[in-house]
């Protein structure tokens, strides 16, 4: 399973766009990139998933360059409720679905 | 209302006592997982099960046991052999199909030692 590296923490202000970058230099050919969000004392929640180029849904965008060695989660116009820990995960160990969580990025949105 | 339920929300364990955490899902998912989360850390995999009556150890299985007698249930027992059980425990499930299938998490159980 590919190891991921993310910034430990980030600060932002309400209304700004936030970009969180994740490095995954050892990503395998069939690995997908998935981002989860976790609030304190709650289970992680799926945000977005992609394989290459760009993926967009109603809450975020995911940018993946051609070499796939990194990815960037983009949160448009954040609000205070976006304060959370964001995890970048790569791969799923074949068909077991085993996920490897790093420490994640703690995003603090200020008013 | 489909989803994953975990009970209890808080659980207290006495020294030398075994305790069981409940995880139930009505999503018709084949695969289920148990994770442990310590303060400020990411999740670590304890056990997982891809199908009924089968389960595999994760990265930190020592001191824990599981069973998978029914598709919708995957209880976790924290045994007295687990010397540092205080943590937040999360159960998850997925359909068990292709590798990109996402996992859905329950609300968690916080275990505290008296």
Short mmCIF file of N, CA, C and O in Angstrom, two decimals, chain A residues 4-83:
data_model
loop_
_atom_site.label_atom_id
_atom_site.label_comp_id
_atom_site.label_asym_id
_atom_site.label_seq_id
_atom_site.Cartn_x
_atom_site.Cartn_y
_atom_site.Cartn_z
N UNK A 4 1.24 7.83 2.28
CA UNK A 4 0.89 9.20 1.90
C UNK A 4 1.50 10.19 2.89
O UNK A 4 1.70 9.87 4.06
N UNK A 5 1.77 11.38 2.39
CA UNK A 5 2.31 12.46 3.22
C UNK A 5 1.46 13.69 3.00
O UNK A 5 1.26 14.12 1.85
N UNK A 6 0.96 14.25 4.11
CA UNK A 6 0.14 15.45 4.07
C UNK A 6 0.66 16.45 5.09
O UNK A 6 1.30 16.05 6.07
N UNK A 7 0.33 17.73 4.93
CA UNK A 7 0.67 18.69 5.99
C UNK A 7 -0.12 18.35 7.25
O UNK A 7 -1.26 17.88 7.18
N UNK A 8 0.48 18.55 8.40
CA UNK A 8 -0.18 18.23 9.66
C UNK A 8 -1.37 19.14 9.91
O UNK A 8 -2.41 18.71 10.40
N UNK A 9 -1.20 20.43 9.58
CA UNK A 9 -2.28 21.38 9.85
C UNK A 9 -2.29 22.50 8.84
O UNK A 9 -1.27 22.79 8.20
N UNK A 10 -3.47 23.12 8.70
CA UNK A 10 -3.64 24.28 7.83
C UNK A 10 -4.67 25.21 8.46
O UNK A 10 -5.62 24.73 9.09
N UNK A 11 -4.50 26.49 8.24
CA UNK A 11 -5.48 27.47 8.69
C UNK A 11 -6.06 28.19 7.47
O UNK A 11 -5.37 28.39 6.47
N UNK A 12 -7.32 28.58 7.57
CA UNK A 12 -7.95 29.33 6.51
C UNK A 12 -9.01 30.23 7.12
O UNK A 12 -9.30 30.15 8.31
N UNK A 13 -9.60 31.08 6.29
CA UNK A 13 -10.69 31.95 6.72
C UNK A 13 -11.94 31.61 5.93
O UNK A 13 -11.88 31.09 4.80
N UNK A 14 -13.06 31.92 6.53
CA UNK A 14 -14.33 31.65 5.86
C UNK A 14 -14.37 32.29 4.47
O UNK A 14 -13.91 33.40 4.29
N UNK A 15 -14.92 31.56 3.52
CA UNK A 15 -15.07 32.09 2.17
C UNK A 15 -13.89 31.85 1.26
O UNK A 15 -14.01 32.04 0.05
N UNK A 16 -12.77 31.42 1.82
CA UNK A 16 -11.59 31.17 1.00
C UNK A 16 -11.63 29.76 0.41
O UNK A 16 -12.33 28.88 0.90
N UNK A 17 -10.86 29.57 -0.65
CA UNK A 17 -10.66 28.24 -1.21
C UNK A 17 -9.46 27.61 -0.51
O UNK A 17 -8.44 28.26 -0.32
N UNK A 18 -9.60 26.36 -0.14
CA UNK A 18 -8.52 25.65 0.55
C UNK A 18 -8.05 24.49 -0.32
O UNK A 18 -8.86 23.72 -0.83
N UNK A 19 -6.74 24.39 -0.47
CA UNK A 19 -6.15 23.29 -1.22
C UNK A 19 -5.23 22.48 -0.31
O UNK A 19 -4.31 23.03 0.29
N UNK A 20 -5.48 21.21 -0.18
CA UNK A 20 -4.66 20.32 0.64
C UNK A 20 -4.00 19.32 -0.29
O UNK A 20 -4.68 18.57 -0.99
N UNK A 21 -2.68 19.31 -0.27
CA UNK A 21 -1.94 18.43 -1.16
C UNK A 21 -1.44 17.20 -0.43
O UNK A 21 -1.00 17.28 0.72
N UNK A 22 -1.49 16.09 -1.10
CA UNK A 22 -1.04 14.81 -0.56
C UNK A 22 -0.01 14.20 -1.51
O UNK A 22 -0.23 14.18 -2.72
N UNK A 23 1.09 13.75 -0.95
CA UNK A 23 2.12 13.08 -1.77
C UNK A 23 1.99 11.58 -1.62
O UNK A 23 1.83 11.07 -0.50
N UNK A 24 2.07 10.86 -2.72
CA UNK A 24 2.01 9.39 -2.70
C UNK A 24 2.91 8.88 -3.81
O UNK A 24 2.44 8.42 -4.86
N UNK A 25 4.21 8.93 -3.56
CA UNK A 25 5.20 8.63 -4.60
C UNK A 25 5.17 7.19 -5.07
O UNK A 25 5.59 6.88 -6.19
N UNK A 26 4.71 6.28 -4.21
CA UNK A 26 4.75 4.85 -4.56
C UNK A 26 3.39 4.31 -4.98
O UNK A 26 3.13 3.11 -4.85
N UNK A 27 2.56 5.16 -5.51
CA UNK A 27 1.22 4.73 -5.90
C UNK A 27 1.31 3.67 -7.00
O UNK A 27 2.13 3.76 -7.92
N UNK A 28 0.49 2.63 -6.88
CA UNK A 28 0.49 1.55 -7.86
C UNK A 28 -0.48 1.86 -8.99
O UNK A 28 -1.38 2.69 -8.86
N UNK A 29 -0.30 1.15 -10.08
CA UNK A 29 -1.07 1.41 -11.29
C UNK A 29 -2.57 1.34 -11.05
O UNK A 29 -3.33 2.14 -11.59
N UNK A 30 -3.01 0.39 -10.24
CA UNK A 30 -4.46 0.22 -10.06
C UNK A 30 -5.00 0.87 -8.79
O UNK A 30 -6.12 0.61 -8.38
N UNK A 31 -4.18 1.72 -8.15
CA UNK A 31 -4.63 2.39 -6.92
C UNK A 31 -5.51 3.59 -7.23
O UNK A 31 -5.21 4.38 -8.13
N UNK A 32 -6.55 3.76 -6.43
CA UNK A 32 -7.36 4.96 -6.45
C UNK A 32 -6.96 5.86 -5.29
O UNK A 32 -6.34 5.41 -4.33
N UNK A 33 -7.29 7.12 -5.38
CA UNK A 33 -7.00 8.11 -4.35
C UNK A 33 -8.32 8.56 -3.74
O UNK A 33 -9.23 8.98 -4.45
N UNK A 34 -8.41 8.43 -2.43
CA UNK A 34 -9.66 8.72 -1.74
C UNK A 34 -9.41 9.68 -0.59
O UNK A 34 -8.42 9.56 0.11
N UNK A 35 -10.31 10.62 -0.42
CA UNK A 35 -10.23 11.58 0.69
C UNK A 35 -11.43 11.41 1.61
O UNK A 35 -12.57 11.27 1.15
N UNK A 36 -11.12 11.41 2.93
CA UNK A 36 -12.15 11.34 3.95
C UNK A 36 -12.05 12.58 4.84
O UNK A 36 -10.98 13.15 5.02
N UNK A 37 -13.19 12.92 5.44
CA UNK A 37 -13.27 14.03 6.39
C UNK A 37 -13.71 13.46 7.73
O UNK A 37 -14.60 12.60 7.78
N UNK A 38 -13.09 13.91 8.81
CA UNK A 38 -13.50 13.45 10.13
C UNK A 38 -13.65 14.60 11.11
O UNK A 38 -12.72 15.38 11.29
N UNK A 39 -14.82 14.67 11.73
CA UNK A 39 -15.07 15.62 12.82
C UNK A 39 -14.75 14.93 14.14
O UNK A 39 -14.78 13.70 14.22
N UNK A 40 -14.46 15.71 15.18
CA UNK A 40 -14.12 15.10 16.48
C UNK A 40 -15.20 14.14 16.97
O UNK A 40 -16.40 14.43 16.88
N UNK A 41 -14.76 12.99 17.44
CA UNK A 41 -15.64 11.97 18.01
C UNK A 41 -16.69 11.45 17.02
O UNK A 41 -17.78 11.05 17.43
N UNK A 42 -16.38 11.50 15.74
CA UNK A 42 -17.24 10.92 14.72
C UNK A 42 -16.43 10.05 13.79
O UNK A 42 -15.21 10.14 13.73
N UNK A 43 -17.12 9.17 13.05
CA UNK A 43 -16.43 8.36 12.06
C UNK A 43 -16.09 9.17 10.82
O UNK A 43 -16.77 10.14 10.51
N UNK A 44 -15.02 8.80 10.12
CA UNK A 44 -14.68 9.50 8.88
C UNK A 44 -15.82 9.40 7.86
O UNK A 44 -16.57 8.43 7.84
N UNK A 45 -15.89 10.44 7.03
CA UNK A 45 -16.92 10.49 6.00
C UNK A 45 -16.27 10.65 4.64
O UNK A 45 -15.38 11.49 4.47
N UNK A 46 -16.68 9.86 3.68
CA UNK A 46 -16.12 9.93 2.33
C UNK A 46 -16.41 11.29 1.72
O UNK A 46 -17.51 11.81 1.82
N UNK A 47 -15.36 11.88 1.11
CA UNK A 47 -15.54 13.16 0.41
C UNK A 47 -15.51 12.96 -1.09
O UNK A 47 -16.43 13.33 -1.82
N UNK A 48 -14.41 12.37 -1.58
CA UNK A 48 -14.23 12.28 -3.02
C UNK A 48 -13.19 11.23 -3.34
O UNK A 48 -12.35 10.90 -2.49
N UNK A 49 -13.25 10.70 -4.54
CA UNK A 49 -12.30 9.69 -4.98
C UNK A 49 -11.99 9.90 -6.46
O UNK A 49 -12.86 10.31 -7.23
N UNK A 50 -10.72 9.62 -6.82
CA UNK A 50 -10.35 9.76 -8.22
C UNK A 50 -9.21 8.84 -8.59
O UNK A 50 -8.51 8.30 -7.71
N UNK A 51 -9.00 8.71 -9.90
CA UNK A 51 -7.89 7.91 -10.41
C UNK A 51 -6.88 8.79 -11.15
O UNK A 51 -5.68 8.67 -10.95
N UNK A 52 -7.37 9.68 -12.01
CA UNK A 52 -6.48 10.59 -12.71
C UNK A 52 -7.25 11.84 -13.11
O UNK A 52 -8.48 11.89 -12.99
N UNK A 53 -6.56 12.85 -13.52
CA UNK A 53 -7.05 14.16 -13.96
C UNK A 53 -7.85 14.83 -12.87
O UNK A 53 -7.35 15.05 -11.78
N UNK A 54 -9.10 15.17 -13.15
CA UNK A 54 -9.87 15.96 -12.20
C UNK A 54 -11.23 15.32 -11.96
O UNK A 54 -11.89 14.84 -12.87
N UNK A 55 -11.63 15.34 -10.70
CA UNK A 55 -12.95 14.87 -10.31
C UNK A 55 -13.61 15.96 -9.49
O UNK A 55 -12.95 16.58 -8.65
N UNK A 56 -14.87 16.19 -9.72
CA UNK A 56 -15.60 17.22 -8.97
C UNK A 56 -16.94 16.67 -8.53
O UNK A 56 -17.61 15.98 -9.30
N UNK A 57 -17.30 16.95 -7.27
CA UNK A 57 -18.65 16.64 -6.81
C UNK A 57 -19.22 17.87 -6.12
O UNK A 57 -18.65 18.96 -6.23
N UNK A 58 -20.28 17.70 -5.39
CA UNK A 58 -20.97 18.86 -4.83
C UNK A 58 -20.22 19.51 -3.68
O UNK A 58 -20.55 20.61 -3.27
N UNK A 59 -19.21 18.84 -3.12
CA UNK A 59 -18.52 19.41 -1.97
C UNK A 59 -17.05 19.73 -2.24
O UNK A 59 -16.46 20.54 -1.53
N UNK A 60 -16.41 19.09 -3.22
CA UNK A 60 -14.98 19.26 -3.41
C UNK A 60 -14.56 18.90 -4.83
O UNK A 60 -15.33 18.34 -5.60
N UNK A 61 -13.31 19.26 -5.12
CA UNK A 61 -12.67 18.83 -6.36
C UNK A 61 -11.37 18.12 -6.01
O UNK A 61 -10.74 18.42 -4.98
N UNK A 62 -10.98 17.20 -6.85
CA UNK A 62 -9.75 16.46 -6.66
C UNK A 62 -8.93 16.56 -7.94
O UNK A 62 -9.42 16.19 -9.01
N UNK A 63 -7.71 17.08 -7.79
CA UNK A 63 -6.82 17.25 -8.93
C UNK A 63 -5.68 16.25 -8.83
O UNK A 63 -5.00 16.18 -7.80
N UNK A 64 -5.48 15.50 -9.90
CA UNK A 64 -4.43 14.48 -9.92
C UNK A 64 -3.59 14.69 -11.17
O UNK A 64 -4.11 14.59 -12.29
N UNK A 65 -2.30 14.97 -11.00
CA UNK A 65 -1.44 15.18 -12.18
C UNK A 65 -1.20 13.87 -12.92
O UNK A 65 -1.52 12.79 -12.41
N UNK A 66 -0.60 14.00 -14.09
CA UNK A 66 -0.41 12.84 -14.95
C UNK A 66 0.43 11.73 -14.29
O UNK A 66 0.15 10.55 -14.48
N UNK A 67 1.44 12.10 -13.49
CA UNK A 67 2.28 11.07 -12.88
C UNK A 67 1.63 10.42 -11.65
O UNK A 67 2.15 9.44 -11.12
N UNK A 68 0.54 11.00 -11.18
CA UNK A 68 -0.26 10.48 -10.05
C UNK A 68 0.53 10.38 -8.75
O UNK A 68 0.10 9.70 -7.82
N UNK A 69 1.66 11.02 -8.64
CA UNK A 69 2.46 10.93 -7.41
C UNK A 69 1.99 11.91 -6.35
O UNK A 69 2.54 11.96 -5.24
N UNK A 70 1.01 12.70 -6.66
CA UNK A 70 0.42 13.59 -5.67
C UNK A 70 -1.02 13.84 -6.06
O UNK A 70 -1.46 13.49 -7.17
N UNK A 71 -1.77 14.44 -5.14
CA UNK A 71 -3.14 14.84 -5.44
C UNK A 71 -3.47 16.04 -4.57
O UNK A 71 -2.86 16.25 -3.51
N UNK A 72 -4.43 16.83 -5.02
CA UNK A 72 -4.82 18.02 -4.28
C UNK A 72 -6.32 18.05 -4.10
O UNK A 72 -7.07 18.01 -5.08
N UNK A 73 -6.73 18.11 -2.84
CA UNK A 73 -8.15 18.26 -2.52
C UNK A 73 -8.44 19.74 -2.46
O UNK A 73 -7.75 20.49 -1.75
N UNK A 74 -9.44 20.19 -3.18
CA UNK A 74 -9.80 21.59 -3.20
C UNK A 74 -11.20 21.77 -2.62
O UNK A 74 -12.16 21.16 -3.10
N UNK A 75 -11.29 22.58 -1.58
CA UNK A 75 -12.58 22.89 -0.94
C UNK A 75 -12.93 24.34 -1.27
O UNK A 75 -12.24 25.26 -0.82
N UNK A 76 -13.97 24.58 -2.05
CA UNK A 76 -14.31 25.95 -2.44
C UNK A 76 -15.05 26.69 -1.33
O UNK A 76 -15.94 26.12 -0.69
N UNK A 77 -14.66 27.91 -1.08
CA UNK A 77 -15.39 28.77 -0.16
C UNK A 77 -15.73 28.06 1.16
O UNK A 77 -16.89 27.79 1.45
N UNK A 78 -14.71 27.78 1.95
CA UNK A 78 -14.92 27.03 3.18
C UNK A 78 -15.71 27.86 4.19
O UNK A 78 -15.69 29.09 4.20
N UNK A 79 -16.38 27.13 5.07
CA UNK A 79 -17.10 27.74 6.19
C UNK A 79 -16.56 27.15 7.49
O UNK A 79 -15.74 26.23 7.48
N UNK A 80 -17.02 27.69 8.60
CA UNK A 80 -16.55 27.21 9.90
C UNK A 80 -16.81 25.71 10.06
O UNK A 80 -16.04 25.01 10.72
N UNK A 81 -17.88 25.22 9.46
CA UNK A 81 -18.24 23.81 9.60
C UNK A 81 -17.32 22.88 8.82
O UNK A 81 -17.43 21.65 8.95
N UNK A 82 -16.42 23.42 8.05
CA UNK A 82 -15.43 22.60 7.34
C UNK A 82 -14.20 22.33 8.20
O UNK A 82 -13.29 21.61 7.77
N UNK A 83 -14.16 22.89 9.40
CA UNK A 83 -13.07 22.60 10.34
C UNK A 83 -13.13 21.11 10.70
O UNK A 83 -14.11 20.65 11.27
#
